[in-house]
Structures are given as structure tokens and as C-alpha cells.
Amino acid sequence: MRRRVAPPRRPRRPGRGGRVTGAASFVFGELRAVNARPGVFSVVTTPELWTDEHISGRMLAAHLDPHLDSASNRIDVVERVSAWLVDRFDLRDGRRVADFGCGPGLYTGRIARTGARVTGLDLSRRSLDHAVTAAREDGRTIRYLCQDYLSYRDAERYDLVLMVMRDYCALAPAARRALLRTVREHLADGGAFAFDVDAPPAFDAVEERAVYAPSLMDGFWSARPYFGFHNTFRYERARVSLDKYEIVEEERRRTFYNWVRYFTPAELTAELNGAGFTAVDILGDLTGARYDPGAPLFAAVARTGSG
């Protein structure tokens, strides 16, 4: 008896359904979402960078590495900035200084050696613990507050409010307005706000790209195994860049957004004037260098009067 032979099956056409095609469609949709371009400053995740147990530890290590300038300036720059601040603002016994985003106390510790009354604010408890220990070992009394400087309220009034490492540029417009209100409310008569920002030449160097790697950035984002996706976007009209990190672990998925707004001196001055700062001095950086239009950053000293 002849065995009945079934006719050969036709190959399944792409996109006609089935488990393989369905899985591919799902993965495609997920990858499309990972690589999607969000609206400018539409999502902000800054606090998570400083409060996550693992990430805050990696950030602290970067702060304290004297050869890196990714989280803090290199130690030689920290020394020069501190020396210029002390000289420019006559920081001495009785003067009052606040460092917004003080991290592990690289600047607060040095400024406190002048006898100034120093307060440091930061969201990272781990960094503040390091700063407290360093101050104690140095025999200095420094007030450290684990607090968001955007909502900070205090009876203290400062002769100088300091913000280093271009933190201003990471803030959305509404957050920048909140910051400037906070600074104004806490400045003493004749007090100054000194900070630095990213400039258009730095934006010119930003390239859009997409990078994928297991344990992206050498395990920076988690102590557990993960897959990391890093997208860099440019927003030409707003002159803003975004580094978006999608971190996928076995039991959770997180997205981190690192925004940067790049300012011209005229744009920054207008923003400060709009917030009530009537005197703005533009500098090359926080060592007092002369402004260079070709440099990737510059600094500003803003006051509410002409002093």
C-alpha cells in the first residue's frame, strides 16, 4: 500500500502572523519605543541619579577621582576655582556661603577653611555622608542638608550662592525659574550667584547616535545584570541635547534622561534679568578667566543690584 504523502507546506510569508512573526513585531515595537525622540524636557529623572543606592555610589566614585571631570572638575581645577571664589567674593570669617549641589564637599570644605559659614545642599545622602566625614576630619563645621535646592527654604541669607559643573543647564525652564527664585530669596543684600553653563561650541560637538551594550558603561546603572541602550538626540531650535539611557533588568526597566541646554551670554543674561538679577558679569569660567566665544562653557556672576 502506498503511503500517503502530504503536499509540501508553502513558506509562511513575512507579516502573516504566527508566533515568530508576533515575537518579532513585539521586539520591533519595544526597540522603536527605546529609540523614540521625546519632547524637549518632557520627562525629567534627575533625582533618581542621586538617590539610587548603586548609581549614587558610582557617582561618588567619579566625584572623588582626581583625574576625571565627568562628575566634578579635576582636582587642580577645584583648587583654582576655590581660590578664585575666596578672592573674588572676599570669603572670610563671618561670610555666608551656600553650595547648591555640593556633592561630597569638594568646594565647601575648601571654602570653610577661610572661616566662612558654609552650607551645602545635595540630594545624594551618600555624597553628603562623605562630606560630613571629611569636614569632621578637617576640623571644620559645615552645615549639610539633604534637600532639593529647587524647594529649599531657610531663614539664612548668603553672601554667595554657588553652583558648579553646569547644573543649571540640566534643569527644565520651569525648574530654572524656581531655582532663580530660591537663589534670590536667600541672597543677602549685595550677595551674588556664581555658576557656570554649557555654551554653543559644546552643542556643536554633540552627535546623534544609538549605542547598545550588556552592562552599558561598565555596570554603572546596576549591580545586577542588565542590557543598556543609550540614545543621544539633538534639538536644534531649542539648542538642547539629550542622553537617554534605557536600562533593562530581569525584573525591572528604567529610563534616565540627561538634558543639557546650551546658552549664549545674551540668552543667559536675559533669563537672569527676567528673574530679577539686574547685574550680570560674564566670565570664561569660575577661575575668573576672560570669556572666550569659542569655549565649550562660560560662567556668570549675577546680583540683584550693582554691587
CSV table of C-alpha atoms in Angstrom, one decimal:
chain,number,residue,atom,x,y,z
A,1,MET,CA,0.0,0.0,0.0
A,2,ARG,CA,1.3,3.4,-0.9
A,3,ARG,CA,1.9,5.7,1.9
A,4,ARG,CA,0.0,9.0,1.5
A,5,VAL,CA,2.5,11.8,1.2
A,6,ALA,CA,1.3,15.2,2.4
A,7,PRO,CA,2.0,18.1,0.0
A,8,PRO,CA,4.8,20.4,1.0
A,9,ARG,CA,3.8,23.4,3.0
A,10,ARG,CA,4.3,26.8,1.5
A,11,PRO,CA,6.7,29.0,3.3
A,12,ARG,CA,5.0,31.4,5.7
A,13,ARG,CA,5.1,34.9,4.3
A,14,PRO,CA,6.6,37.6,6.5
A,15,GLY,CA,3.9,39.5,8.4
A,16,ARG,CA,1.2,36.8,8.1
A,17,GLY,CA,1.1,36.1,11.8
A,18,GLY,CA,2.4,33.2,13.8
A,19,ARG,CA,4.5,33.1,17.0
A,20,VAL,CA,7.8,34.0,15.3
A,21,THR,CA,6.3,37.0,13.5
A,22,GLY,CA,4.4,38.1,16.6
A,23,ALA,CA,7.5,38.0,18.7
A,24,ALA,CA,9.4,40.0,16.1
A,25,SER,CA,6.6,42.5,16.0
A,26,PHE,CA,6.8,42.9,19.8
A,27,VAL,CA,10.5,43.3,19.8
A,28,PHE,CA,10.3,45.8,16.9
A,29,GLY,CA,7.8,47.9,18.9
A,30,GLU,CA,9.9,47.8,22.0
A,31,LEU,CA,13.0,48.9,20.1
A,32,ARG,CA,11.1,51.7,18.4
A,33,ALA,CA,10.0,52.9,21.8
A,34,VAL,CA,13.5,52.8,23.1
A,35,ASN,CA,14.8,54.8,20.2
A,36,ALA,CA,11.9,57.3,20.2
A,37,ARG,CA,12.7,61.0,20.5
A,38,PRO,CA,10.9,62.6,23.4
A,39,GLY,CA,9.8,66.2,23.6
A,40,VAL,CA,12.3,68.7,25.0
A,41,PHE,CA,12.4,68.4,28.8
A,42,SER,CA,9.2,66.3,28.6
A,43,VAL,CA,10.5,63.9,31.2
A,44,VAL,CA,13.0,64.6,34.0
A,45,THR,CA,14.6,61.9,36.1
A,46,THR,CA,17.4,63.8,37.8
A,47,PRO,CA,16.6,62.8,41.4
A,48,GLU,CA,17.0,59.1,40.6
A,49,LEU,CA,20.6,59.6,39.7
A,50,TRP,CA,21.4,60.8,43.2
A,51,THR,CA,19.1,58.6,45.3
A,52,ASP,CA,19.6,55.2,43.8
A,53,GLU,CA,21.9,53.2,46.1
A,54,HIS,CA,24.1,51.7,43.3
A,55,ILE,CA,24.2,54.7,41.0
A,56,SER,CA,24.9,57.2,43.8
A,57,GLY,CA,27.9,55.0,44.7
A,58,ARG,CA,29.3,55.1,41.2
A,59,MET,CA,28.7,58.9,41.0
A,60,LEU,CA,30.5,59.4,44.3
A,61,ALA,CA,33.5,57.4,43.0
A,62,ALA,CA,33.5,59.6,39.9
A,63,HIS,CA,33.3,62.8,42.1
A,64,LEU,CA,36.4,61.7,44.1
A,65,ASP,CA,38.6,60.5,41.2
A,66,PRO,CA,41.1,63.4,40.9
A,67,HIS,CA,41.7,62.7,37.2
A,68,LEU,CA,38.1,62.7,36.0
A,69,ASP,CA,36.0,65.7,35.1
A,70,SER,CA,32.7,63.9,34.4
A,71,ALA,CA,31.0,64.4,37.8
A,72,SER,CA,33.3,67.0,39.3
A,73,ASN,CA,36.2,69.1,38.0
A,74,ARG,CA,39.7,67.6,38.2
A,75,ILE,CA,41.3,68.3,41.5
A,76,ASP,CA,43.6,71.0,40.1
A,77,VAL,CA,40.6,72.9,38.7
A,78,VAL,CA,38.8,72.5,42.0
A,79,GLU,CA,41.7,74.2,43.7
A,80,ARG,CA,41.8,77.1,41.2
A,81,VAL,CA,38.1,77.6,41.4
A,82,SER,CA,38.1,77.6,45.2
A,83,ALA,CA,41.0,80.1,45.3
A,84,TRP,CA,39.3,82.4,42.9
A,85,LEU,CA,36.0,82.3,44.7
A,86,VAL,CA,37.7,83.1,48.0
A,87,ASP,CA,39.5,86.1,46.5
A,88,ARG,CA,36.7,87.4,44.3
A,89,PHE,CA,34.0,87.3,47.0
A,90,ASP,CA,36.2,88.1,50.0
A,91,LEU,CA,35.3,84.9,51.7
A,92,ARG,CA,36.5,85.1,55.3
A,93,ASP,CA,35.3,84.7,58.9
A,94,GLY,CA,31.6,85.6,59.1
A,95,ARG,CA,30.8,85.5,55.4
A,96,ARG,CA,28.0,83.2,54.5
A,97,VAL,CA,28.2,80.7,51.5
A,98,ALA,CA,25.8,78.1,50.1
A,99,ASP,CA,26.8,75.5,47.5
A,100,PHE,CA,23.8,74.2,45.6
A,101,GLY,CA,24.6,70.6,44.5
A,102,CYS,CA,27.6,70.4,46.8
A,103,GLY,CA,28.2,66.7,46.2
A,104,PRO,CA,30.9,65.3,48.5
A,105,GLY,CA,32.0,68.7,49.6
A,106,LEU,CA,35.0,69.4,47.3
A,107,TYR,CA,34.3,73.2,47.4
A,108,THR,CA,32.5,73.6,50.7
A,109,GLY,CA,35.4,72.0,52.5
A,110,ARG,CA,38.0,74.3,51.0
A,111,ILE,CA,35.9,77.5,51.4
A,112,ALA,CA,35.2,76.6,55.1
A,113,ARG,CA,38.9,76.9,55.8
A,114,THR,CA,38.6,80.6,55.4
A,115,GLY,CA,36.3,80.8,58.4
A,116,ALA,CA,33.2,81.4,56.3
A,117,ARG,CA,29.9,79.9,57.4
A,118,VAL,CA,29.2,77.3,54.8
A,119,THR,CA,26.1,75.4,53.9
A,120,GLY,CA,26.0,72.6,51.3
A,121,LEU,CA,22.8,71.2,49.7
A,122,ASP,CA,22.5,67.9,47.8
A,123,LEU,CA,20.1,65.1,47.0
A,124,SER,CA,22.7,62.4,47.5
A,125,ARG,CA,22.8,61.1,51.0
A,126,ARG,CA,25.9,59.1,50.2
A,127,SER,CA,27.8,62.1,48.9
A,128,LEU,CA,26.7,64.2,52.0
A,129,ASP,CA,27.9,61.4,54.3
A,130,HIS,CA,31.3,61.6,52.7
A,131,ALA,CA,31.3,65.4,53.0
A,132,VAL,CA,30.3,65.3,56.7
A,133,THR,CA,33.1,62.8,57.4
A,134,ALA,CA,35.7,64.9,55.5
A,135,ALA,CA,34.6,68.1,57.4
A,136,ARG,CA,34.9,66.4,60.7
A,137,GLU,CA,38.4,65.0,59.8
A,138,ASP,CA,39.4,68.6,58.8
A,139,GLY,CA,38.1,70.1,62.0
A,140,ARG,CA,35.5,72.2,60.2
A,141,THR,CA,31.9,72.9,61.0
A,142,ILE,CA,29.9,72.8,57.8
A,143,ARG,CA,26.1,72.6,57.6
A,144,TYR,CA,25.0,69.9,55.1
A,145,LEU,CA,21.4,69.5,54.1
A,146,CYS,CA,19.9,66.6,52.1
A,147,GLN,CA,17.5,68.7,50.2
A,148,ASP,CA,16.4,69.7,46.7
A,149,TYR,CA,17.6,73.2,46.1
A,150,LEU,CA,14.6,73.9,44.0
A,151,SER,CA,12.3,73.8,47.0
A,152,TYR,CA,14.8,74.9,49.6
A,153,ARG,CA,13.6,77.4,52.2
A,154,ASP,CA,15.6,78.8,55.1
A,155,ALA,CA,16.0,81.9,57.3
A,156,GLU,CA,19.7,82.1,56.3
A,157,ARG,CA,20.8,84.7,53.8
A,158,TYR,CA,24.0,84.2,51.9
A,159,ASP,CA,26.7,86.5,50.6
A,160,LEU,CA,27.4,83.9,47.9
A,161,VAL,CA,25.4,81.1,46.3
A,162,LEU,CA,27.5,78.7,44.3
A,163,MET,CA,26.6,76.2,41.6
A,164,VAL,CA,29.4,74.3,39.8
A,165,MET,CA,29.6,71.8,36.9
A,166,ARG,CA,26.9,73.4,34.8
A,167,ASP,CA,24.0,72.0,36.8
A,168,TYR,CA,21.9,75.0,35.6
A,169,CYS,CA,21.8,73.5,32.1
A,170,ALA,CA,20.3,70.2,33.2
A,171,LEU,CA,17.1,72.0,34.5
A,172,ALA,CA,13.9,72.4,32.6
A,173,PRO,CA,12.8,76.0,32.1
A,174,ALA,CA,10.3,75.9,34.9
A,175,ALA,CA,12.9,74.4,37.2
A,176,ARG,CA,15.4,77.1,36.3
A,177,ARG,CA,12.8,79.8,37.2
A,178,ALA,CA,12.2,78.0,40.5
A,179,LEU,CA,16.0,77.9,41.2
A,180,LEU,CA,16.4,81.6,40.5
A,181,ARG,CA,13.6,82.4,42.8
A,182,THR,CA,15.2,80.3,45.5
A,183,VAL,CA,18.6,82.0,45.0
A,184,ARG,CA,17.1,85.5,45.1
A,185,GLU,CA,15.2,84.7,48.3
A,186,HIS,CA,18.3,83.5,50.0
A,187,LEU,CA,20.8,86.2,48.9
A,188,ALA,CA,21.8,88.9,51.4
A,189,ASP,CA,22.0,92.5,50.3
A,190,GLY,CA,24.9,92.7,47.8
A,191,GLY,CA,25.1,88.9,47.6
A,192,ALA,CA,26.0,87.1,44.4
A,193,PHE,CA,25.1,83.9,42.5
A,194,ALA,CA,28.1,82.4,40.7
A,195,PHE,CA,27.6,79.4,38.3
A,196,ASP,CA,28.8,78.0,35.0
A,197,VAL,CA,26.9,76.8,31.9
A,198,ASP,CA,27.4,74.9,28.7
A,199,ALA,CA,27.9,77.0,25.6
A,200,PRO,CA,27.1,76.6,21.8
A,201,PRO,CA,30.5,75.2,20.9
A,202,ALA,CA,29.8,72.3,23.2
A,203,PHE,CA,26.4,71.7,21.4
A,204,ASP,CA,28.2,71.8,18.0
A,205,ALA,CA,30.3,68.8,19.2
A,206,VAL,CA,27.2,66.7,20.1
A,207,GLU,CA,26.5,63.9,17.6
A,208,GLU,CA,23.3,61.9,17.5
A,209,ARG,CA,23.9,58.2,18.0
A,210,ALA,CA,22.5,55.0,19.4
A,211,VAL,CA,24.6,52.6,21.4
A,212,TYR,CA,23.6,49.2,22.9
A,213,ALA,CA,25.7,47.0,25.3
A,214,PRO,CA,25.2,44.5,28.0
A,215,SER,CA,26.1,46.2,31.3
A,216,LEU,CA,26.3,49.5,29.5
A,217,MET,CA,29.0,51.8,30.9
A,218,ASP,CA,30.8,49.0,32.8
A,219,GLY,CA,27.9,48.3,35.2
A,220,PHE,CA,27.3,51.9,36.1
A,221,TRP,CA,23.5,51.6,36.2
A,222,SER,CA,23.0,48.5,38.3
A,223,ALA,CA,24.9,45.9,40.3
A,224,ARG,CA,22.7,43.2,38.6
A,225,PRO,CA,23.0,42.1,35.0
A,226,TYR,CA,21.2,44.4,32.6
A,227,PHE,CA,21.0,45.5,29.0
A,228,GLY,CA,21.6,49.2,28.3
A,229,PHE,CA,20.5,51.4,25.4
A,230,HIS,CA,22.0,54.9,25.1
A,231,ASN,CA,20.5,57.4,22.6
A,232,THR,CA,21.8,60.9,22.1
A,233,PHE,CA,19.5,63.4,20.5
A,234,ARG,CA,19.9,67.0,19.3
A,235,TYR,CA,17.2,69.6,19.4
A,236,GLU,CA,18.4,72.3,17.0
A,237,ARG,CA,15.8,75.0,17.6
A,238,ALA,CA,16.0,74.8,21.4
A,239,ARG,CA,19.7,74.2,21.4
A,240,VAL,CA,19.3,71.2,23.8
A,241,SER,CA,20.8,67.8,23.8
A,242,LEU,CA,19.5,64.6,25.5
A,243,ASP,CA,21.3,61.5,26.6
A,244,LYS,CA,18.6,58.9,27.2
A,245,TYR,CA,19.5,55.6,28.9
A,246,GLU,CA,17.1,52.7,28.8
A,247,ILE,CA,18.2,50.1,31.4
A,248,VAL,CA,16.5,46.7,31.2
A,249,GLU,CA,17.0,44.2,34.0
A,250,GLU,CA,15.3,40.8,34.6
A,251,GLU,CA,12.7,42.3,37.0
A,252,ARG,CA,12.6,46.0,36.2
A,253,ARG,CA,13.1,48.5,33.4
A,254,ARG,CA,14.1,52.2,34.0
A,255,THR,CA,14.8,55.2,31.8
A,256,PHE,CA,17.1,58.0,32.7
A,257,TYR,CA,17.1,61.4,30.9
A,258,ASN,CA,20.2,63.7,30.9
A,259,TRP,CA,19.2,67.0,29.4
A,260,VAL,CA,21.6,69.9,28.6
A,261,ARG,CA,20.6,73.4,27.5
A,262,TYR,CA,23.4,75.4,25.8
A,263,PHE,CA,23.4,79.1,26.4
A,264,THR,CA,24.8,82.2,24.8
A,265,PRO,CA,25.8,85.0,27.1
A,266,ALA,CA,22.9,87.1,25.8
A,267,GLU,CA,20.3,84.3,26.4
A,268,LEU,CA,21.6,83.6,29.9
A,269,THR,CA,21.7,87.3,30.7
A,270,ALA,CA,18.1,87.8,29.5
A,271,GLU,CA,17.0,84.8,31.6
A,272,LEU,CA,18.7,86.2,34.7
A,273,ASN,CA,17.3,89.7,34.1
A,274,GLY,CA,13.8,88.2,33.8
A,275,ALA,CA,14.2,86.7,37.2
A,276,GLY,CA,15.2,90.0,38.8
A,277,PHE,CA,19.0,89.9,38.6
A,278,THR,CA,20.0,93.3,37.3
A,279,ALA,CA,23.8,93.0,37.2
A,280,VAL,CA,25.3,90.1,35.3
A,281,ASP,CA,29.0,89.6,34.8
A,282,ILE,CA,30.1,87.1,32.1
A,283,LEU,CA,33.4,85.2,32.6
A,284,GLY,CA,35.2,82.4,30.9
A,285,ASP,CA,34.8,80.1,33.8
A,286,LEU,CA,34.8,80.0,37.6
A,287,THR,CA,38.5,80.7,37.8
A,288,GLY,CA,37.9,84.2,36.6
A,289,ALA,CA,39.2,83.7,33.1
A,290,ARG,CA,38.1,86.0,30.3
A,291,TYR,CA,35.1,85.0,28.2
A,292,ASP,CA,36.0,83.0,25.1
A,293,PRO,CA,33.2,82.7,22.5
A,294,GLY,CA,34.9,79.5,21.1
A,295,ALA,CA,35.0,77.7,24.5
A,296,PRO,CA,32.5,75.0,25.4
A,297,LEU,CA,31.4,76.7,28.6
A,298,PHE,CA,31.4,80.0,30.4
A,299,ALA,CA,30.4,81.4,33.8
A,300,ALA,CA,28.2,84.1,35.2
A,301,VAL,CA,28.1,86.2,38.4
A,302,ALA,CA,24.6,87.6,39.0
A,303,ARG,CA,23.4,90.1,41.5
A,304,THR,CA,20.2,91.9,42.2
A,305,GLY,CA,21.9,95.2,42.4
A,306,SER,CA,25.0,96.9,41.1
A,307,GLY,CA,27.2,95.9,43.9
